Amino acid sequence: MSRRTEQLNSLLQERIGNFLLAHFETPPGVLVTITRVETAPDLRSAKVYLSVLPENNRGSILEGLRKVRPELQQSLYRDMETHSIPLVRFMIDETELRAA
């Protein structure tokens, strides 16, 4: 992975996290964490991996995030100083489950 892609991943993780804190409300007792962001080599798309606790809320959280995605994309376009903004896709991070 190039240094540029790593920097973009880090910046996207920070900006998406800030956006979600301000514009996405989770149910009481639910914790959502962005574990990592992986941007495609052509910088057109980015997968945002999430950890959701408790696990039985994953579906509703993903559905809610998909609903706010257009607003998130607009926010990223306004706030970031790059020519193009990757299309964001939210995914559940299965790393912890596989490790167990």
JSON list of N, CA, C and O in Angstrom, two decimals, residues 10-67:
[
{"chain": "A", "resi": 10, "resn": "SER", "atom": "N", "xyz": [-6.29, 7.02, 6.71]},
{"chain": "A", "resi": 10, "resn": "SER", "atom": "CA", "xyz": [-6.27, 7.62, 8.04]},
{"chain": "A", "resi": 10, "resn": "SER", "atom": "C", "xyz": [-7.16, 8.86, 8.09]},
{"chain": "A", "resi": 10, "resn": "SER", "atom": "O", "xyz": [-7.93, 9.05, 9.04]},
{"chain": "A", "resi": 11, "resn": "LEU", "atom": "N", "xyz": [-7.07, 9.70, 7.08]},
{"chain": "A", "resi": 11, "resn": "LEU", "atom": "CA", "xyz": [-7.88, 10.91, 7.02]},
{"chain": "A", "resi": 11, "resn": "LEU", "atom": "C", "xyz": [-9.36, 10.56, 6.92]},
{"chain": "A", "resi": 11, "resn": "LEU", "atom": "O", "xyz": [-10.20, 11.16, 7.60]},
{"chain": "A", "resi": 12, "resn": "LEU", "atom": "N", "xyz": [-9.70, 9.58, 6.08]},
{"chain": "A", "resi": 12, "resn": "LEU", "atom": "CA", "xyz": [-11.10, 9.16, 5.95]},
{"chain": "A", "resi": 12, "resn": "LEU", "atom": "C", "xyz": [-11.63, 8.62, 7.27]},
{"chain": "A", "resi": 12, "resn": "LEU", "atom": "O", "xyz": [-12.75, 8.93, 7.67]},
{"chain": "A", "resi": 13, "resn": "GLN", "atom": "N", "xyz": [-10.84, 7.82, 7.96]},
{"chain": "A", "resi": 13, "resn": "GLN", "atom": "CA", "xyz": [-11.28, 7.26, 9.24]},
{"chain": "A", "resi": 13, "resn": "GLN", "atom": "C", "xyz": [-11.58, 8.38, 10.23]},
{"chain": "A", "resi": 13, "resn": "GLN", "atom": "O", "xyz": [-12.61, 8.35, 10.92]},
{"chain": "A", "resi": 14, "resn": "GLU", "atom": "N", "xyz": [-10.72, 9.36, 10.28]},
{"chain": "A", "resi": 14, "resn": "GLU", "atom": "CA", "xyz": [-10.93, 10.50, 11.19]},
{"chain": "A", "resi": 14, "resn": "GLU", "atom": "C", "xyz": [-12.18, 11.29, 10.82]},
{"chain": "A", "resi": 14, "resn": "GLU", "atom": "O", "xyz": [-13.03, 11.58, 11.66]},
{"chain": "A", "resi": 15, "resn": "ARG", "atom": "N", "xyz": [-12.31, 11.64, 9.54]},
{"chain": "A", "resi": 15, "resn": "ARG", "atom": "CA", "xyz": [-13.44, 12.47, 9.09]},
{"chain": "A", "resi": 15, "resn": "ARG", "atom": "C", "xyz": [-14.78, 11.72, 9.21]},
{"chain": "A", "resi": 15, "resn": "ARG", "atom": "O", "xyz": [-15.77, 12.31, 9.61]},
{"chain": "A", "resi": 16, "resn": "ILE", "atom": "N", "xyz": [-14.79, 10.45, 8.87]},
{"chain": "A", "resi": 16, "resn": "ILE", "atom": "CA", "xyz": [-16.02, 9.67, 8.97]},
{"chain": "A", "resi": 16, "resn": "ILE", "atom": "C", "xyz": [-16.41, 9.51, 10.44]},
{"chain": "A", "resi": 16, "resn": "ILE", "atom": "O", "xyz": [-17.58, 9.64, 10.80]},
{"chain": "A", "resi": 17, "resn": "GLY", "atom": "N", "xyz": [-15.44, 9.27, 11.30]},
{"chain": "A", "resi": 17, "resn": "GLY", "atom": "CA", "xyz": [-15.71, 9.17, 12.73]},
{"chain": "A", "resi": 17, "resn": "GLY", "atom": "C", "xyz": [-16.32, 10.46, 13.28]},
{"chain": "A", "resi": 17, "resn": "GLY", "atom": "O", "xyz": [-17.30, 10.42, 14.03]},
{"chain": "A", "resi": 18, "resn": "ASN", "atom": "N", "xyz": [-15.75, 11.59, 12.91]},
{"chain": "A", "resi": 18, "resn": "ASN", "atom": "CA", "xyz": [-16.27, 12.88, 13.36]},
{"chain": "A", "resi": 18, "resn": "ASN", "atom": "C", "xyz": [-17.69, 13.11, 12.84]},
{"chain": "A", "resi": 18, "resn": "ASN", "atom": "O", "xyz": [-18.56, 13.61, 13.57]},
{"chain": "A", "resi": 19, "resn": "PHE", "atom": "N", "xyz": [-17.93, 12.76, 11.58]},
{"chain": "A", "resi": 19, "resn": "PHE", "atom": "CA", "xyz": [-19.26, 12.92, 11.00]},
{"chain": "A", "resi": 19, "resn": "PHE", "atom": "C", "xyz": [-20.27, 12.06, 11.77]},
{"chain": "A", "resi": 19, "resn": "PHE", "atom": "O", "xyz": [-21.36, 12.53, 12.11]},
{"chain": "A", "resi": 20, "resn": "LEU", "atom": "N", "xyz": [-19.92, 10.82, 12.03]},
{"chain": "A", "resi": 20, "resn": "LEU", "atom": "CA", "xyz": [-20.85, 9.91, 12.71]},
{"chain": "A", "resi": 20, "resn": "LEU", "atom": "C", "xyz": [-21.14, 10.38, 14.14]},
{"chain": "A", "resi": 20, "resn": "LEU", "atom": "O", "xyz": [-22.27, 10.25, 14.61]},
{"chain": "A", "resi": 21, "resn": "LEU", "atom": "N", "xyz": [-20.13, 10.90, 14.81]},
{"chain": "A", "resi": 21, "resn": "LEU", "atom": "CA", "xyz": [-20.36, 11.44, 16.16]},
{"chain": "A", "resi": 21, "resn": "LEU", "atom": "C", "xyz": [-21.39, 12.57, 16.14]},
{"chain": "A", "resi": 21, "resn": "LEU", "atom": "O", "xyz": [-22.22, 12.69, 17.03]},
{"chain": "A", "resi": 22, "resn": "ALA", "atom": "N", "xyz": [-21.32, 13.40, 15.10]},
{"chain": "A", "resi": 22, "resn": "ALA", "atom": "CA", "xyz": [-22.20, 14.56, 15.03]},
{"chain": "A", "resi": 22, "resn": "ALA", "atom": "C", "xyz": [-23.57, 14.26, 14.41]},
{"chain": "A", "resi": 22, "resn": "ALA", "atom": "O", "xyz": [-24.55, 14.92, 14.76]},
{"chain": "A", "resi": 23, "resn": "HIS", "atom": "N", "xyz": [-23.67, 13.26, 13.52]},
{"chain": "A", "resi": 23, "resn": "HIS", "atom": "CA", "xyz": [-24.89, 13.08, 12.73]},
{"chain": "A", "resi": 23, "resn": "HIS", "atom": "C", "xyz": [-25.54, 11.70, 12.82]},
{"chain": "A", "resi": 23, "resn": "HIS", "atom": "O", "xyz": [-26.55, 11.47, 12.15]},
{"chain": "A", "resi": 24, "resn": "PHE", "atom": "N", "xyz": [-24.98, 10.79, 13.57]},
{"chain": "A", "resi": 24, "resn": "PHE", "atom": "CA", "xyz": [-25.54, 9.44, 13.64]},
{"chain": "A", "resi": 24, "resn": "PHE", "atom": "C", "xyz": [-25.74, 9.05, 15.09]},
{"chain": "A", "resi": 24, "resn": "PHE", "atom": "O", "xyz": [-24.79, 9.02, 15.87]},
{"chain": "A", "resi": 25, "resn": "GLU", "atom": "N", "xyz": [-26.99, 8.77, 15.43]},
{"chain": "A", "resi": 25, "resn": "GLU", "atom": "CA", "xyz": [-27.31, 8.42, 16.81]},
{"chain": "A", "resi": 25, "resn": "GLU", "atom": "C", "xyz": [-27.52, 6.92, 16.92]},
{"chain": "A", "resi": 25, "resn": "GLU", "atom": "O", "xyz": [-28.32, 6.34, 16.18]},
{"chain": "A", "resi": 26, "resn": "THR", "atom": "N", "xyz": [-26.78, 6.30, 17.81]},
{"chain": "A", "resi": 26, "resn": "THR", "atom": "CA", "xyz": [-26.94, 4.86, 18.05]},
{"chain": "A", "resi": 26, "resn": "THR", "atom": "C", "xyz": [-27.91, 4.64, 19.20]},
{"chain": "A", "resi": 26, "resn": "THR", "atom": "O", "xyz": [-28.04, 5.50, 20.08]},
{"chain": "A", "resi": 27, "resn": "PRO", "atom": "N", "xyz": [-28.56, 3.48, 19.22]},
{"chain": "A", "resi": 27, "resn": "PRO", "atom": "CA", "xyz": [-29.43, 3.17, 20.36]},
{"chain": "A", "resi": 27, "resn": "PRO", "atom": "C", "xyz": [-28.62, 3.11, 21.65]},
{"chain": "A", "resi": 27, "resn": "PRO", "atom": "O", "xyz": [-27.42, 2.84, 21.62]},
{"chain": "A", "resi": 28, "resn": "PRO", "atom": "N", "xyz": [-29.26, 3.34, 22.79]},
{"chain": "A", "resi": 28, "resn": "PRO", "atom": "CA", "xyz": [-28.55, 3.26, 24.07]},
{"chain": "A", "resi": 28, "resn": "PRO", "atom": "C", "xyz": [-27.92, 1.88, 24.26]},
{"chain": "A", "resi": 28, "resn": "PRO", "atom": "O", "xyz": [-28.53, 0.85, 23.95]},
{"chain": "A", "resi": 29, "resn": "GLY", "atom": "N", "xyz": [-26.69, 1.88, 24.72]},
{"chain": "A", "resi": 29, "resn": "GLY", "atom": "CA", "xyz": [-26.00, 0.63, 25.00]},
{"chain": "A", "resi": 29, "resn": "GLY", "atom": "C", "xyz": [-25.32, 0.00, 23.80]},
{"chain": "A", "resi": 29, "resn": "GLY", "atom": "O", "xyz": [-24.78, -1.09, 23.90]},
{"chain": "A", "resi": 30, "resn": "VAL", "atom": "N", "xyz": [-25.35, 0.67, 22.65]},
{"chain": "A", "resi": 30, "resn": "VAL", "atom": "CA", "xyz": [-24.72, 0.13, 21.44]},
{"chain": "A", "resi": 30, "resn": "VAL", "atom": "C", "xyz": [-23.44, 0.92, 21.16]},
{"chain": "A", "resi": 30, "resn": "VAL", "atom": "O", "xyz": [-23.45, 2.15, 21.17]},
{"chain": "A", "resi": 31, "resn": "LEU", "atom": "N", "xyz": [-22.36, 0.20, 20.93]},
{"chain": "A", "resi": 31, "resn": "LEU", "atom": "CA", "xyz": [-21.06, 0.81, 20.64]},
{"chain": "A", "resi": 31, "resn": "LEU", "atom": "C", "xyz": [-20.67, 0.50, 19.20]},
{"chain": "A", "resi": 31, "resn": "LEU", "atom": "O", "xyz": [-20.62, -0.67, 18.81]},
{"chain": "A", "resi": 32, "resn": "VAL", "atom": "N", "xyz": [-20.40, 1.54, 18.42]},
{"chain": "A", "resi": 32, "resn": "VAL", "atom": "CA", "xyz": [-19.95, 1.38, 17.04]},
{"chain": "A", "resi": 32, "resn": "VAL", "atom": "C", "xyz": [-18.56, 1.98, 16.93]},
{"chain": "A", "resi": 32, "resn": "VAL", "atom": "O", "xyz": [-18.34, 3.12, 17.31]},
{"chain": "A", "resi": 33, "resn": "THR", "atom": "N", "xyz": [-17.61, 1.19, 16.41]},
{"chain": "A", "resi": 33, "resn": "THR", "atom": "CA", "xyz": [-16.23, 1.62, 16.28]},
{"chain": "A", "resi": 33, "resn": "THR", "atom": "C", "xyz": [-15.76, 1.39, 14.85]},
{"chain": "A", "resi": 33, "resn": "THR", "atom": "O", "xyz": [-15.99, 0.33, 14.29]},
{"chain": "A", "resi": 34, "resn": "ILE", "atom": "N", "xyz": [-15.11, 2.39, 14.27]},
{"chain": "A", "resi": 34, "resn": "ILE", "atom": "CA", "xyz": [-14.48, 2.21, 12.96]},
{"chain": "A", "resi": 34, "resn": "ILE", "atom": "C", "xyz": [-13.13, 1.55, 13.23]},
{"chain": "A", "resi": 34, "resn": "ILE", "atom": "O", "xyz": [-12.26, 2.15, 13.85]},
{"chain": "A", "resi": 35, "resn": "THR", "atom": "N", "xyz": [-12.97, 0.31, 12.75]},
{"chain": "A", "resi": 35, "resn": "THR", "atom": "CA", "xyz": [-11.74, -0.41, 13.01]},
{"chain": "A", "resi": 35, "resn": "THR", "atom": "C", "xyz": [-10.67, -0.09, 11.98]},
{"chain": "A", "resi": 35, "resn": "THR", "atom": "O", "xyz": [-9.49, -0.03, 12.31]},
{"chain": "A", "resi": 36, "resn": "ARG", "atom": "N", "xyz": [-11.07, 0.09, 10.73]},
{"chain": "A", "resi": 36, "resn": "ARG", "atom": "CA", "xyz": [-10.10, 0.45, 9.69]},
{"chain": "A", "resi": 36, "resn": "ARG", "atom": "C", "xyz": [-10.84, 0.90, 8.44]},
{"chain": "A", "resi": 36, "resn": "ARG", "atom": "O", "xyz": [-12.03, 0.65, 8.28]},
{"chain": "A", "resi": 37, "resn": "VAL", "atom": "N", "xyz": [-10.10, 1.57, 7.56]},
{"chain": "A", "resi": 37, "resn": "VAL", "atom": "CA", "xyz": [-10.61, 1.99, 6.25]},
{"chain": "A", "resi": 37, "resn": "VAL", "atom": "C", "xyz": [-9.64, 1.48, 5.21]},
{"chain": "A", "resi": 37, "resn": "VAL", "atom": "O", "xyz": [-8.42, 1.63, 5.36]},
{"chain": "A", "resi": 38, "resn": "GLU", "atom": "N", "xyz": [-10.17, 0.86, 4.17]},
{"chain": "A", "resi": 38, "resn": "GLU", "atom": "CA", "xyz": [-9.35, 0.36, 3.06]},
{"chain": "A", "resi": 38, "resn": "GLU", "atom": "C", "xyz": [-9.82, 1.01, 1.77]},
{"chain": "A", "resi": 38, "resn": "GLU", "atom": "O", "xyz": [-10.93, 0.76, 1.32]},
{"chain": "A", "resi": 39, "resn": "THR", "atom": "N", "xyz": [-8.97, 1.82, 1.20]},
{"chain": "A", "resi": 39, "resn": "THR", "atom": "CA", "xyz": [-9.27, 2.49, -0.06]},
{"chain": "A", "resi": 39, "resn": "THR", "atom": "C", "xyz": [-8.72, 1.67, -1.21]},
{"chain": "A", "resi": 39, "resn": "THR", "atom": "O", "xyz": [-7.61, 1.16, -1.14]},
{"chain": "A", "resi": 40, "resn": "ALA", "atom": "N", "xyz": [-9.51, 1.57, -2.28]},
{"chain": "A", "resi": 40, "resn": "ALA", "atom": "CA", "xyz": [-9.08, 0.84, -3.47]},
{"chain": "A", "resi": 40, "resn": "ALA", "atom": "C", "xyz": [-7.88, 1.55, -4.09]},
{"chain": "A", "resi": 40, "resn": "ALA", "atom": "O", "xyz": [-7.71, 2.77, -3.94]},
{"chain": "A", "resi": 41, "resn": "PRO", "atom": "N", "xyz": [-7.03, 0.81, -4.82]},
{"chain": "A", "resi": 41, "resn": "PRO", "atom": "CA", "xyz": [-5.85, 1.42, -5.44]},
{"chain": "A", "resi": 41, "resn": "PRO", "atom": "C", "xyz": [-6.17, 2.59, -6.37]},
{"chain": "A", "resi": 41, "resn": "PRO", "atom": "O", "xyz": [-5.39, 3.53, -6.48]},
{"chain": "A", "resi": 42, "resn": "ASP", "atom": "N", "xyz": [-7.33, 2.55, -7.03]},
{"chain": "A", "resi": 42, "resn": "ASP", "atom": "CA", "xyz": [-7.71, 3.65, -7.92]},
{"chain": "A", "resi": 42, "resn": "ASP", "atom": "C", "xyz": [-8.38, 4.81, -7.19]},
{"chain": "A", "resi": 42, "resn": "ASP", "atom": "O", "xyz": [-8.77, 5.80, -7.80]},
{"chain": "A", "resi": 43, "resn": "LEU", "atom": "N", "xyz": [-8.53, 4.68, -5.86]},
{"chain": "A", "resi": 43, "resn": "LEU", "atom": "CA", "xyz": [-9.09, 5.71, -4.98]},
{"chain": "A", "resi": 43, "resn": "LEU", "atom": "C", "xyz": [-10.55, 6.03, -5.27]},
{"chain": "A", "resi": 43, "resn": "LEU", "atom": "O", "xyz": [-11.06, 7.07, -4.86]},
{"chain": "A", "resi": 44, "resn": "ARG", "atom": "N", "xyz": [-11.26, 5.15, -5.96]},
{"chain": "A", "resi": 44, "resn": "ARG", "atom": "CA", "xyz": [-12.66, 5.40, -6.28]},
{"chain": "A", "resi": 44, "resn": "ARG", "atom": "C", "xyz": [-13.62, 4.88, -5.22]},
{"chain": "A", "resi": 44, "resn": "ARG", "atom": "O", "xyz": [-14.76, 5.33, -5.16]},
{"chain": "A", "resi": 45, "resn": "SER", "atom": "N", "xyz": [-13.19, 3.93, -4.42]},
{"chain": "A", "resi": 45, "resn": "SER", "atom": "CA", "xyz": [-14.07, 3.38, -3.39]},
{"chain": "A", "resi": 45, "resn": "SER", "atom": "C", "xyz": [-13.27, 3.11, -2.12]},
{"chain": "A", "resi": 45, "resn": "SER", "atom": "O", "xyz": [-12.06, 2.94, -2.16]},
{"chain": "A", "resi": 46, "resn": "ALA", "atom": "N", "xyz": [-13.99, 3.09, -1.02]},
{"chain": "A", "resi": 46, "resn": "ALA", "atom": "CA", "xyz": [-13.36, 2.82, 0.28]},
{"chain": "A", "resi": 46, "resn": "ALA", "atom": "C", "xyz": [-14.31, 1.98, 1.11]},
{"chain": "A", "resi": 46, "resn": "ALA", "atom": "O", "xyz": [-15.51, 2.26, 1.20]},
{"chain": "A", "resi": 47, "resn": "LYS", "atom": "N", "xyz": [-13.77, 0.93, 1.70]},
{"chain": "A", "resi": 47, "resn": "LYS", "atom": "CA", "xyz": [-14.53, 0.10, 2.62]},
{"chain": "A", "resi": 47, "resn": "LYS", "atom": "C", "xyz": [-14.23, 0.56, 4.03]},
{"chain": "A", "resi": 47, "resn": "LYS", "atom": "O", "xyz": [-13.07, 0.65, 4.43]},
{"chain": "A", "resi": 48, "resn": "VAL", "atom": "N", "xyz": [-15.29, 0.86, 4.77]},
{"chain": "A", "resi": 48, "resn": "VAL", "atom": "CA", "xyz": [-15.16, 1.28, 6.17]},
{"chain": "A", "resi": 48, "resn": "VAL", "atom": "C", "xyz": [-15.60, 0.10, 7.02]},
{"chain": "A", "resi": 48, "resn": "VAL", "atom": "O", "xyz": [-16.77, -0.28, 7.01]},
{"chain": "A", "resi": 49, "resn": "TYR", "atom": "N", "xyz": [-14.65, -0.49, 7.74]},
{"chain": "A", "resi": 49, "resn": "TYR", "atom": "CA", "xyz": [-14.93, -1.65, 8.57]},
{"chain": "A", "resi": 49, "resn": "TYR", "atom": "C", "xyz": [-15.33, -1.22, 9.97]},
{"chain": "A", "resi": 49, "resn": "TYR", "atom": "O", "xyz": [-14.68, -0.36, 10.56]},
{"chain": "A", "resi": 50, "resn": "LEU", "atom": "N", "xyz": [-16.42, -1.81, 10.47]},
{"chain": "A", "resi": 50, "resn": "LEU", "atom": "CA", "xyz": [-16.99, -1.43, 11.75]},
{"chain": "A", "resi": 50, "resn": "LEU", "atom": "C", "xyz": [-17.05, -2.61, 12.70]},
{"chain": "A", "resi": 50, "resn": "LEU", "atom": "O", "xyz": [-17.25, -3.76, 12.28]},
{"chain": "A", "resi": 51, "resn": "SER", "atom": "N", "xyz": [-16.94, -2.29, 13.97]},
{"chain": "A", "resi": 51, "resn": "SER", "atom": "CA", "xyz": [-17.22, -3.24, 15.03]},
{"chain": "A", "resi": 51, "resn": "SER", "atom": "C", "xyz": [-18.46, -2.73, 15.74]},
{"chain": "A", "resi": 51, "resn": "SER", "atom": "O", "xyz": [-18.54, -1.54, 16.09]},
{"chain": "A", "resi": 52, "resn": "VAL", "atom": "N", "xyz": [-19.47, -3.59, 15.91]},
{"chain": "A", "resi": 52, "resn": "VAL", "atom": "CA", "xyz": [-20.72, -3.20, 16.56]},
{"chain": "A", "resi": 52, "resn": "VAL", "atom": "C", "xyz": [-20.95, -4.13, 17.75]},
{"chain": "A", "resi": 52, "resn": "VAL", "atom": "O", "xyz": [-20.95, -5.35, 17.61]},
{"chain": "A", "resi": 53, "resn": "LEU", "atom": "N", "xyz": [-21.12, -3.54, 18.92]},
{"chain": "A", "resi": 53, "resn": "LEU", "atom": "CA", "xyz": [-21.41, -4.30, 20.14]},
{"chain": "A", "resi": 53, "resn": "LEU", "atom": "C", "xyz": [-22.66, -3.75, 20.77]},
{"chain": "A", "resi": 53, "resn": "LEU", "atom": "O", "xyz": [-22.79, -2.53, 20.91]},
{"chain": "A", "resi": 54, "resn": "PRO", "atom": "N", "xyz": [-23.60, -4.55, 21.18]},
{"chain": "A", "resi": 54, "resn": "PRO", "atom": "CA", "xyz": [-23.67, -5.99, 21.02]},
{"chain": "A", "resi": 54, "resn": "PRO", "atom": "C", "xyz": [-23.95, -6.36, 19.56]},
{"chain": "A", "resi": 54, "resn": "PRO", "atom": "O", "xyz": [-24.52, -5.59, 18.80]},
{"chain": "A", "resi": 55, "resn": "GLU", "atom": "N", "xyz": [-23.53, -7.57, 19.21]},
{"chain": "A", "resi": 55, "resn": "GLU", "atom": "CA", "xyz": [-23.55, -8.02, 17.82]},
{"chain": "A", "resi": 55, "resn": "GLU", "atom": "C", "xyz": [-24.96, -8.11, 17.23]},
{"chain": "A", "resi": 55, "resn": "GLU", "atom": "O", "xyz": [-25.11, -7.99, 16.02]},
{"chain": "A", "resi": 56, "resn": "ASN", "atom": "N", "xyz": [-25.98, -8.29, 18.04]},
{"chain": "A", "resi": 56, "resn": "ASN", "atom": "CA", "xyz": [-27.33, -8.43, 17.50]},
{"chain": "A", "resi": 56, "resn": "ASN", "atom": "C", "xyz": [-27.88, -7.13, 16.92]},
{"chain": "A", "resi": 56, "resn": "ASN", "atom": "O", "xyz": [-28.95, -7.12, 16.32]},
{"chain": "A", "resi": 57, "resn": "ASN", "atom": "N", "xyz": [-27.15, -6.03, 17.06]},
{"chain": "A", "resi": 57, "resn": "ASN", "atom": "CA", "xyz": [-27.57, -4.75, 16.49]},
{"chain": "A", "resi": 57, "resn": "ASN", "atom": "C", "xyz": [-26.90, -4.43, 15.16]},
{"chain": "A", "resi": 57, "resn": "ASN", "atom": "O", "xyz": [-27.10, -3.35, 14.62]},
{"chain": "A", "resi": 58, "resn": "ARG", "atom": "N", "xyz": [-26.11, -5.33, 14.64]},
{"chain": "A", "resi": 58, "resn": "ARG", "atom": "CA", "xyz": [-25.35, -5.06, 13.42]},
{"chain": "A", "resi": 58, "resn": "ARG", "atom": "C", "xyz": [-26.23, -4.66, 12.24]},
{"chain": "A", "resi": 58, "resn": "ARG", "atom": "O", "xyz": [-25.94, -3.70, 11.53]},
{"chain": "A", "resi": 59, "resn": "GLY", "atom": "N", "xyz": [-27.28, -5.41, 12.01]},
{"chain": "A", "resi": 59, "resn": "GLY", "atom": "CA", "xyz": [-28.15, -5.14, 10.86]},
{"chain": "A", "resi": 59, "resn": "GLY", "atom": "C", "xyz": [-28.77, -3.76, 10.91]},
{"chain": "A", "resi": 59, "resn": "GLY", "atom": "O", "xyz": [-28.77, -3.02, 9.92]},
{"chain": "A", "resi": 60, "resn": "SER", "atom": "N", "xyz": [-29.31, -3.37, 12.05]},
{"chain": "A", "resi": 60, "resn": "SER", "atom": "CA", "xyz": [-29.95, -2.06, 12.16]},
{"chain": "A", "resi": 60, "resn": "SER", "atom": "C", "xyz": [-28.94, -0.93, 12.05]},
{"chain": "A", "resi": 60, "resn": "SER", "atom": "O", "xyz": [-29.23, 0.12, 11.47]},
{"chain": "A", "resi": 61, "resn": "ILE", "atom": "N", "xyz": [-27.75, -1.14, 12.59]},
{"chain": "A", "resi": 61, "resn": "ILE", "atom": "CA", "xyz": [-26.71, -0.10, 12.50]},
{"chain": "A", "resi": 61, "resn": "ILE", "atom": "C", "xyz": [-26.28, 0.07, 11.04]},
{"chain": "A", "resi": 61, "resn": "ILE", "atom": "O", "xyz": [-26.17, 1.20, 10.54]},
{"chain": "A", "resi": 62, "resn": "LEU", "atom": "N", "xyz": [-26.04, -1.04, 10.33]},
{"chain": "A", "resi": 62, "resn": "LEU", "atom": "CA", "xyz": [-25.65, -0.94, 8.92]},
{"chain": "A", "resi": 62, "resn": "LEU", "atom": "C", "xyz": [-26.73, -0.26, 8.10]},
{"chain": "A", "resi": 62, "resn": "LEU", "atom": "O", "xyz": [-26.43, 0.57, 7.23]},
{"chain": "A", "resi": 63, "resn": "GLU", "atom": "N", "xyz": [-27.98, -0.57, 8.36]},
{"chain": "A", "resi": 63, "resn": "GLU", "atom": "CA", "xyz": [-29.08, 0.05, 7.62]},
{"chain": "A", "resi": 63, "resn": "GLU", "atom": "C", "xyz": [-29.10, 1.56, 7.88]},
{"chain": "A", "resi": 63, "resn": "GLU", "atom": "O", "xyz": [-29.26, 2.37, 6.97]},
{"chain": "A", "resi": 64, "resn": "GLY", "atom": "N", "xyz": [-28.94, 1.95, 9.14]},
{"chain": "A", "resi": 64, "resn": "GLY", "atom": "CA", "xyz": [-28.90, 3.37, 9.48]},
{"chain": "A", "resi": 64, "resn": "GLY", "atom": "C", "xyz": [-27.73, 4.10, 8.82]},
{"chain": "A", "resi": 64, "resn": "GLY", "atom": "O", "xyz": [-27.87, 5.22, 8.33]},
{"chain": "A", "resi": 65, "resn": "LEU", "atom": "N", "xyz": [-26.57, 3.44, 8.78]},
{"chain": "A", "resi": 65, "resn": "LEU", "atom": "CA", "xyz": [-25.40, 4.06, 8.15]},
{"chain": "A", "resi": 65, "resn": "LEU", "atom": "C", "xyz": [-25.59, 4.20, 6.64]},
{"chain": "A", "resi": 65, "resn": "LEU", "atom": "O", "xyz": [-25.16, 5.19, 6.05]},
{"chain": "A", "resi": 66, "resn": "ARG", "atom": "N", "xyz": [-26.23, 3.24, 6.04]},
{"chain": "A", "resi": 66, "resn": "ARG", "atom": "CA", "xyz": [-26.49, 3.34, 4.60]},
{"chain": "A", "resi": 66, "resn": "ARG", "atom": "C", "xyz": [-27.44, 4.49, 4.29]},
{"chain": "A", "resi": 66, "resn": "ARG", "atom": "O", "xyz": [-27.35, 5.11, 3.24]},
{"chain": "A", "resi": 67, "resn": "LYS", "atom": "N", "xyz": [-28.34, 4.79, 5.21]},
{"chain": "A", "resi": 67, "resn": "LYS", "atom": "CA", "xyz": [-29.26, 5.91, 5.00]},
{"chain": "A", "resi": 67, "resn": "LYS", "atom": "C", "xyz": [-28.56, 7.27, 5.09]},
{"chain": "A", "resi": 67, "resn": "LYS", "atom": "O", "xyz": [-28.94, 8.21, 4.41]}
]
